[in-house]
CSV table of C-alpha atoms in Angstrom, one decimal:
chain,number,residue,atom,x,y,z
A,1486,MET,CA,169.1,70.8,124.7
A,1487,ARG,CA,166.6,71.9,127.3
A,1488,ASN,CA,166.8,75.5,126.0
A,1489,PHE,CA,166.3,74.2,122.4
A,1490,ALA,CA,163.3,72.1,123.5
A,1491,ARG,CA,161.8,75.0,125.4
A,1492,GLY,CA,162.3,77.2,122.3
A,1493,CYS,CA,160.5,74.7,120.1
A,1494,ILE,CA,157.5,74.6,122.5
A,1495,LEU,CA,157.2,78.3,122.6
A,1496,LEU,CA,157.5,78.5,118.8
A,1497,SER,CA,154.8,75.9,118.5
A,1498,LEU,CA,152.5,77.8,120.9
A,1499,PHE,CA,153.1,81.0,118.9
A,1500,LEU,CA,152.3,79.4,115.6
A,1501,MET,CA,149.1,77.8,117.1
A,1502,ALA,CA,148.0,81.2,118.4
A,1503,CYS,CA,148.7,82.8,115.0
A,1504,SER,CA,146.7,80.0,113.3
A,1505,LYS,CA,143.7,80.6,115.6
A,1506,ALA,CA,143.8,84.3,115.1
A,1507,SER,CA,144.1,83.8,111.3
A,1508,SER,CA,141.2,81.3,111.4
A,1509,SER,CA,139.1,83.8,113.5
A,1510,SER,CA,139.9,86.6,111.1
A,1511,ASP,CA,139.0,84.5,108.1
A,1512,ASN,CA,135.6,83.5,109.7
A,1513,SER,CA,134.6,87.1,110.3
A,1514,ALA,CA,135.1,87.8,106.7
A,1515,LEU,CA,132.9,85.0,105.5
A,1516,PRO,CA,129.3,85.8,104.4
A,1517,PRO,CA,126.3,84.1,106.0
A,1518,THR,CA,125.3,80.8,104.5
A,1519,ASN,CA,122.6,78.1,105.0
A,1520,LEU,CA,120.0,80.5,106.3
A,1521,THR,CA,116.8,78.8,107.6
A,1522,VAL,CA,113.7,80.5,108.9
A,1523,ASN,CA,111.0,78.7,110.9
A,1524,ALA,CA,107.8,80.3,112.3
A,1525,VAL,CA,105.3,78.5,114.4
A,1526,ALA,CA,102.0,80.1,115.4
A,1527,ALA,CA,100.6,79.3,118.9
A,1528,GLN,CA,97.5,77.1,118.8
A,1529,ASP,CA,95.7,79.1,121.5
A,1530,SER,CA,94.8,82.0,119.0
A,1531,SER,CA,96.8,84.4,121.1
A,1532,GLY,CA,98.6,85.8,118.1
A,1533,ASN,CA,102.0,84.6,119.4
A,1534,VAL,CA,104.4,83.3,116.8
A,1535,SER,CA,107.8,81.6,117.7
A,1536,ILE,CA,110.4,82.6,115.1
A,1537,THR,CA,113.8,80.9,114.7
A,1538,ALA,CA,116.4,81.9,112.2
A,1539,LYS,CA,119.8,80.2,111.9
A,1540,ALA,CA,122.7,80.7,109.5
A,1541,SER,CA,126.4,79.9,109.5
A,1542,ASN,CA,128.7,82.9,110.0
A,1543,ALA,CA,125.8,85.2,111.1
A,1544,THR,CA,126.2,87.4,114.1
A,1545,THR,CA,122.7,89.1,114.0
A,1546,TYR,CA,119.4,88.9,112.3
A,1547,ASP,CA,116.9,91.6,111.1
A,1548,ILE,CA,113.4,90.2,111.2
A,1549,ASP,CA,110.6,91.8,109.3
A,1550,PHE,CA,107.3,90.4,110.7
A,1551,GLY,CA,105.3,91.3,107.5
A,1552,ASN,CA,103.2,94.0,109.2
A,1553,GLY,CA,105.5,96.9,109.0
A,1554,VAL,CA,107.4,96.0,112.2
A,1555,ILE,CA,111.2,95.2,111.9
A,1556,GLN,CA,113.4,94.1,114.8
A,1557,THR,CA,117.0,93.2,115.2
A,1558,VAL,CA,117.4,89.9,117.0
A,1559,PRO,CA,121.1,88.9,117.7
A,1560,SER,CA,120.2,85.3,118.6
A,1561,GLY,CA,117.8,84.9,115.7
A,1562,SER,CA,115.1,83.5,118.0
A,1563,THR,CA,112.1,85.5,119.3
A,1564,THR,CA,108.4,85.3,120.0
A,1565,TYR,CA,106.3,88.0,118.4
A,1566,LYS,CA,102.7,88.8,119.2
A,1567,TYR,CA,100.5,89.8,116.2
A,1568,THR,CA,97.4,91.9,116.9
A,1569,ALA,CA,95.5,91.0,113.8
A,1570,ALA,CA,94.7,87.7,112.2
A,1571,GLY,CA,96.0,86.9,108.8
A,1572,THR,CA,98.8,85.3,106.8
A,1573,TYR,CA,102.1,87.1,107.1
A,1574,THR,CA,105.4,86.8,105.2
A,1575,ILE,CA,108.3,86.9,107.6
A,1576,ASN,CA,111.5,88.0,106.0
A,1577,VAL,CA,114.9,87.6,107.7
A,1578,VAL,CA,118.2,89.2,106.8
A,1579,ALA,CA,121.2,87.4,108.4
A,1580,LYS,CA,124.3,89.6,108.8
A,1581,SER,CA,127.9,88.6,109.3
A,1582,ALA,CA,130.5,90.5,111.4
A,1583,SER,CA,131.8,92.1,108.2
A,1584,GLY,CA,128.3,93.3,107.2
A,1585,GLN,CA,127.6,90.8,104.5
A,1586,THR,CA,123.9,89.6,104.3
A,1587,LEU,CA,121.7,86.7,103.3
A,1588,SER,CA,117.9,86.8,103.3
A,1589,ALA,CA,115.2,84.2,103.4
A,1590,ASN,CA,111.5,84.2,104.2
A,1591,THR,CA,108.6,82.0,105.3
A,1592,ASN,CA,104.8,82.4,105.7
A,1593,VAL,CA,102.8,82.0,108.8
A,1594,THR,CA,99.0,82.1,109.3
A,1595,VAL,CA,97.9,83.7,112.6
A,1596,ALA,CA,94.6,83.2,114.3
A,1597,ILE,CA,93.5,85.8,116.9
A,1598,LYS,CA,90.8,85.1,119.4
A,1599,VAL,CA,88.7,88.3,119.8
A,1600,SER,CA,85.8,89.2,122.0
A,1601,LEU,CA,82.9,91.6,121.5
A,1602,VAL,CA,83.5,94.5,123.9
A,1603,TRP,CA,80.9,97.0,122.8
A,1604,SER,CA,78.0,97.1,120.4
A,1605,ASP,CA,74.6,98.5,119.5
A,1606,GLU,CA,72.3,96.1,117.8
A,1607,PHE,CA,69.4,98.6,117.4
A,1608,ASN,CA,66.8,96.1,118.5
A,1609,VAL,CA,64.7,98.4,120.8
A,1610,ASP,CA,62.3,100.7,118.9
A,1611,GLY,CA,62.3,104.4,119.6
A,1612,ALA,CA,65.0,106.9,120.1
A,1613,PRO,CA,68.7,105.8,119.8
A,1614,ASP,CA,70.1,104.6,123.2
A,1615,PRO,CA,71.0,107.8,125.1
A,1616,ASN,CA,73.7,105.9,127.0
A,1617,LYS,CA,75.5,105.3,123.7
A,1618,TRP,CA,74.7,108.2,121.5
A,1619,GLY,CA,74.5,111.9,121.6
A,1620,TYR,CA,73.9,114.5,118.8
A,1621,ASP,CA,75.5,117.3,117.0
A,1622,ILE,CA,72.9,120.0,116.6
A,1623,GLY,CA,72.7,122.8,114.0
A,1624,THR,CA,74.7,123.7,110.9
A,1625,GLY,CA,78.2,123.9,112.3
A,1626,SER,CA,80.8,126.4,111.1
A,1627,GLY,CA,80.5,126.7,107.4
A,1628,GLY,CA,78.2,123.7,107.1
A,1629,TRP,CA,80.5,121.7,109.4
A,1630,GLY,CA,83.4,122.9,107.4
A,1631,ASN,CA,82.2,121.2,104.2
A,1632,SER,CA,79.5,123.6,103.0
A,1633,GLU,CA,76.8,121.1,103.9
A,1634,LEU,CA,73.2,122.2,103.5
A,1635,GLU,CA,71.4,120.3,106.3
A,1636,TYR,CA,70.4,121.3,109.8
A,1637,TYR,CA,71.1,118.5,112.2
A,1638,THR,CA,68.5,117.8,114.9
A,1639,ASN,CA,67.7,115.3,117.6
A,1640,ARG,CA,64.1,114.9,116.5
A,1641,ALA,CA,62.5,111.5,116.2
A,1642,GLN,CA,61.8,112.1,112.5
A,1643,ASN,CA,65.5,112.4,111.7
A,1644,ALA,CA,66.8,109.5,113.8
A,1645,TYR,CA,64.9,106.6,115.2
A,1646,VAL,CA,65.2,102.8,115.8
A,1647,GLN,CA,62.5,100.6,114.2
A,1648,GLY,CA,62.3,97.0,113.1
A,1649,GLY,CA,65.9,96.2,114.1
A,1650,THR,CA,67.7,99.0,112.4
A,1651,LEU,CA,68.7,102.6,113.1
A,1652,LYS,CA,67.2,105.0,110.6
A,1653,ILE,CA,69.0,108.3,109.9
A,1654,VAL,CA,66.6,110.3,107.7
A,1655,ALA,CA,67.4,113.5,105.7
A,1656,LEU,CA,64.3,115.5,104.8
A,1657,LYS,CA,63.7,118.4,102.5
A,1658,GLU,CA,62.0,121.0,104.7
A,1659,ASN,CA,62.6,124.6,105.8
A,1660,TYR,CA,64.0,124.4,109.3
A,1661,SER,CA,65.8,127.1,111.3
A,1662,GLY,CA,67.0,128.8,108.1
A,1663,SER,CA,68.1,125.5,106.3
A,1664,ALA,CA,66.4,123.8,103.4
A,1665,TYR,CA,67.1,120.3,104.8
A,1666,THR,CA,67.2,118.4,108.1
A,1667,SER,CA,69.1,115.3,109.1
A,1668,ALA,CA,70.8,113.7,112.1
A,1669,LYS,CA,74.4,113.2,113.3
A,1670,LEU,CA,74.9,110.7,116.1
A,1671,LEU,CA,78.2,110.4,118.0
A,1672,SER,CA,79.5,108.3,120.9
A,1673,LYS,CA,81.7,111.2,122.2
A,1674,ASN,CA,81.9,111.2,126.0
A,1675,LYS,CA,79.9,107.9,126.1
A,1676,TYR,CA,82.2,105.4,124.4
A,1677,ALA,CA,85.7,105.6,123.0
A,1678,PHE,CA,88.6,103.1,122.7
A,1679,THR,CA,92.0,102.5,121.2
A,1680,TYR,CA,92.6,99.6,118.7
A,1681,GLY,CA,90.3,96.8,117.8
A,1682,HIS,CA,88.1,95.5,114.9
A,1683,ILE,CA,85.0,97.3,114.0
A,1684,ASP,CA,82.0,96.0,111.9
A,1685,ILE,CA,79.1,98.2,110.8
A,1686,ARG,CA,76.4,96.7,108.8
A,1687,ALA,CA,74.5,99.3,106.8
A,1688,LYS,CA,72.4,100.1,103.8
A,1689,LEU,CA,73.1,103.5,102.1
A,1690,PRO,CA,70.6,106.1,100.8
A,1691,SER,CA,70.0,106.6,97.1
A,1692,GLY,CA,69.6,109.8,95.1
A,1693,GLN,CA,71.8,112.8,94.1
A,1694,GLY,CA,72.8,114.9,97.1
A,1695,PRO,CA,72.9,112.6,100.2
A,1696,TRP,CA,76.4,112.1,101.8
A,1697,PRO,CA,76.3,109.2,104.3
A,1698,ALA,CA,79.3,108.6,106.5
A,1699,LEU,CA,80.4,106.1,109.2
A,1700,TRP,CA,83.5,107.4,110.8
A,1701,MET,CA,85.6,108.1,113.9
A,1702,LEU,CA,87.4,111.1,115.5
A,1703,GLY,CA,90.2,111.3,118.1
A,1704,SER,CA,88.7,112.0,121.5
A,1705,ASN,CA,91.2,114.8,122.0
A,1706,ILE,CA,89.7,116.9,119.3
A,1707,ASP,CA,88.6,119.6,121.8
A,1708,THR,CA,92.2,120.2,122.8
A,1709,ALA,CA,94.3,119.1,119.8
A,1710,GLY,CA,91.9,120.3,117.1
A,1711,TRP,CA,91.4,118.8,113.6
A,1712,PRO,CA,93.2,117.2,111.8
A,1713,ALA,CA,95.8,116.8,114.7
A,1714,CYS,CA,93.3,114.5,116.5
A,1715,GLY,CA,93.1,112.1,113.6
A,1716,GLU,CA,90.0,111.0,111.6
A,1717,MET,CA,89.2,107.5,110.3
A,1718,ASP,CA,86.4,107.3,107.7
A,1719,ILE,CA,85.3,103.7,107.5
A,1720,MET,CA,82.7,104.5,104.9
A,1721,GLU,CA,81.7,107.5,102.8
A,1722,ALA,CA,79.7,107.7,99.7
A,1723,ASN,CA,77.7,110.2,97.7
A,1724,GLY,CA,74.8,110.3,95.3
A,1725,ALA,CA,76.9,110.8,92.2
A,1726,ASN,CA,77.9,107.1,92.6
A,1727,SER,CA,76.5,105.4,95.6
A,1728,ASN,CA,78.3,102.2,94.9
A,1729,LYS,CA,81.7,103.8,95.1
A,1730,ILE,CA,82.9,103.4,98.7
A,1731,TYR,CA,85.6,105.7,100.1
A,1732,GLY,CA,87.8,104.7,103.0
A,1733,THR,CA,90.1,107.5,104.2
A,1734,LEU,CA,92.4,108.6,107.0
A,1735,HIS,CA,92.8,112.4,107.7
A,1736,TYR,CA,95.7,113.7,109.8
A,1737,PRO,CA,98.3,116.5,109.5
A,1738,GLY,CA,99.6,116.5,105.9
A,1739,HIS,CA,96.6,114.5,104.8
A,1740,SER,CA,93.6,116.7,105.6
A,1741,GLY,CA,90.6,117.6,103.4
A,1742,ALA,CA,90.8,116.4,99.8
A,1743,ASN,CA,94.4,115.3,100.5
A,1744,GLY,CA,93.3,112.4,102.8
A,1745,ASN,CA,95.1,109.1,102.7
A,1746,GLY,CA,92.4,107.0,101.1
A,1747,ASN,CA,91.2,104.6,98.5
A,1748,THR,CA,87.9,103.5,97.0
A,1749,LEU,CA,86.1,100.3,96.2
A,1750,ILE,CA,83.2,99.7,93.8
A,1751,ILE,CA,80.5,97.4,95.2
A,1752,SER,CA,77.0,96.5,94.0
A,1753,ASN,CA,73.6,97.2,95.6
A,1754,ALA,CA,74.9,99.6,98.2
A,1755,THR,CA,71.5,101.3,98.4
A,1756,THR,CA,69.3,98.2,98.2
A,1757,ALA,CA,71.2,95.7,100.3
A,1758,PHE,CA,73.1,95.7,103.6
A,1759,HIS,CA,76.9,95.5,103.5
A,1760,VAL,CA,79.5,95.2,106.3
A,1761,TYR,CA,81.9,98.1,106.5
A,1762,SER,CA,84.9,97.2,108.7
A,1763,LEU,CA,88.1,98.6,110.1
A,1764,ASP,CA,91.1,96.8,111.6
A,1765,TRP,CA,93.1,99.1,113.9
A,1766,SER,CA,96.3,98.1,115.5
A,1767,PRO,CA,99.6,99.8,116.5
A,1768,SER,CA,101.1,98.6,113.2
A,1769,ALA,CA,98.4,99.2,110.6
A,1770,ILE,CA,94.9,100.5,109.9
A,1771,LYS,CA,92.9,98.5,107.3
A,1772,ILE,CA,89.5,99.3,105.8
A,1773,TYR,CA,87.2,96.6,104.3
A,1774,VAL,CA,83.8,96.1,102.7
A,1775,ASP,CA,82.4,92.6,103.2
A,1776,ASN,CA,85.8,91.4,104.2
A,1777,GLN,CA,87.4,92.8,101.0
A,1778,LEU,CA,90.5,94.9,102.0
A,1779,PHE,CA,90.9,98.0,99.9
A,1780,GLN,CA,92.9,100.5,102.0
A,1781,THR,CA,95.9,100.0,104.3
A,1782,VAL,CA,97.8,102.7,106.2
A,1783,ALA,CA,100.9,101.8,108.2
A,1784,ASN,CA,100.5,103.1,111.8
A,1785,SER,CA,103.3,104.6,113.8
A,1786,SER,CA,104.0,107.0,116.6
A,1787,GLY,CA,104.3,109.8,114.0
A,1788,ILE,CA,100.6,109.8,113.2
A,1789,PRO,CA,97.6,110.4,115.5
A,1790,PHE,CA,96.1,106.9,115.6
A,1791,ASN,CA,97.3,105.6,118.9
A,1792,HIS,CA,94.8,107.0,121.3
A,1793,ASP,CA,91.0,106.9,122.0
A,1794,PHE,CA,88.6,107.5,119.2
A,1795,PHE,CA,84.7,107.8,119.2
A,1796,PHE,CA,82.1,106.9,116.6
A,1797,ILE,CA,80.1,109.2,114.3
A,1798,MET,CA,77.2,108.3,112.1
A,1799,ASN,CA,75.6,111.0,109.9
A,1800,LEU,CA,73.8,111.7,106.7
A,1801,ALA,CA,74.7,115.1,105.2
A,1802,ILE,CA,73.2,116.8,102.3
A,1803,GLY,CA,75.2,118.5,99.5
A,1804,GLY,CA,78.5,120.1,100.5
A,1805,THR,CA,82.0,119.7,99.0
A,1806,PHE,CA,81.6,115.9,98.8
A,1807,GLY,CA,77.9,115.4,98.5
A,1808,GLY,CA,77.7,117.7,95.5
A,1809,SER,CA,74.6,119.2,94.0
A,1810,VAL,CA,71.2,118.1,95.2
A,1811,ASP,CA,68.5,116.7,92.9
A,1812,PRO,CA,65.7,119.3,92.7
A,1813,ALA,CA,63.2,116.5,93.1
A,1814,PHE,CA,64.8,115.2,96.3
A,1815,ASN,CA,62.4,114.9,99.2
A,1816,SER,CA,64.0,112.4,101.6
A,1817,ALA,CA,66.7,109.8,102.0
A,1818,THR,CA,67.5,107.2,104.7
A,1819,MET,CA,70.7,105.4,105.9
A,1820,GLU,CA,69.9,102.3,107.8
A,1821,VAL,CA,72.4,100.7,110.3
A,1822,ASP,CA,71.7,97.2,111.4
A,1823,TYR,CA,74.5,97.0,114.0
A,1824,ILE,CA,77.8,98.5,115.1
A,1825,ARG,CA,80.3,96.2,116.9
A,1826,VAL,CA,83.7,96.5,118.4
A,1827,TYR,CA,85.9,93.5,119.0
A,1828,LYS,CA,89.2,93.2,120.8
């Protein structure tokens, strides 16, 4: 009897173990169910968002933060720091041990507290601040590579501050072998930075031939060359249609006319001031006019937009983008009210 009882006990334990193994095996084959996603933005405007995803039968979660960044989070809970304000759609894919999936999403609005870290308000009459701006001088190689017609100078008649704005003036005049003069200001070796929000308030020149530009170049241009250094054109326009604003990124594979860009038609570009902006973060580069987004490029380690850049402001004449010059052209002016960098 004792042997029989002992045998029954062993049989029972064996059957229980088999039942547990079968149950475990069955659970691993089940798909995820009942997925919920919650996202709570921190109230301190830090950009931090607490994300919690839960699902039955899920062993891991892939979280797309809505800005081009995706992370695998086994627990389903994480805190992610956004670098730009906005409303983001967070998409979560829950995965089971057998690879079956279930997705769900939620929206979160993120506030970012930023501070002004550098600016020029152009409030002091006279020459542009030499602590912030230098000049390119001359015609450059092949008209700065674009067949431009102007000779850039550092003369007061081509660039000066008066009445609260910087004036960059292109003139029709014979000067050092060129038929036109103008100015090209740059913050190279004076101010450069990585990531941030840029606002430039400006009024553009009118007439056929002027080519105004507000842009940035990678500070490593002298060693890396162009386009490997990267170029961010916050605003370009030409006299053929001064209200058509171009926002473009140039880098290997997207240089010259093959730039990664888009356009936006605005009104009164030559008679009213508009704010030309760029949001630059490790995840994206976005270009705006008057807070209207019209160009977005996903940033990554594979493109050269993760190091210091400096500013350039210039007014070219003619060239591959400026086009033909009106024979009646005498002068044109781009005015810049301010340039500001926030982080």
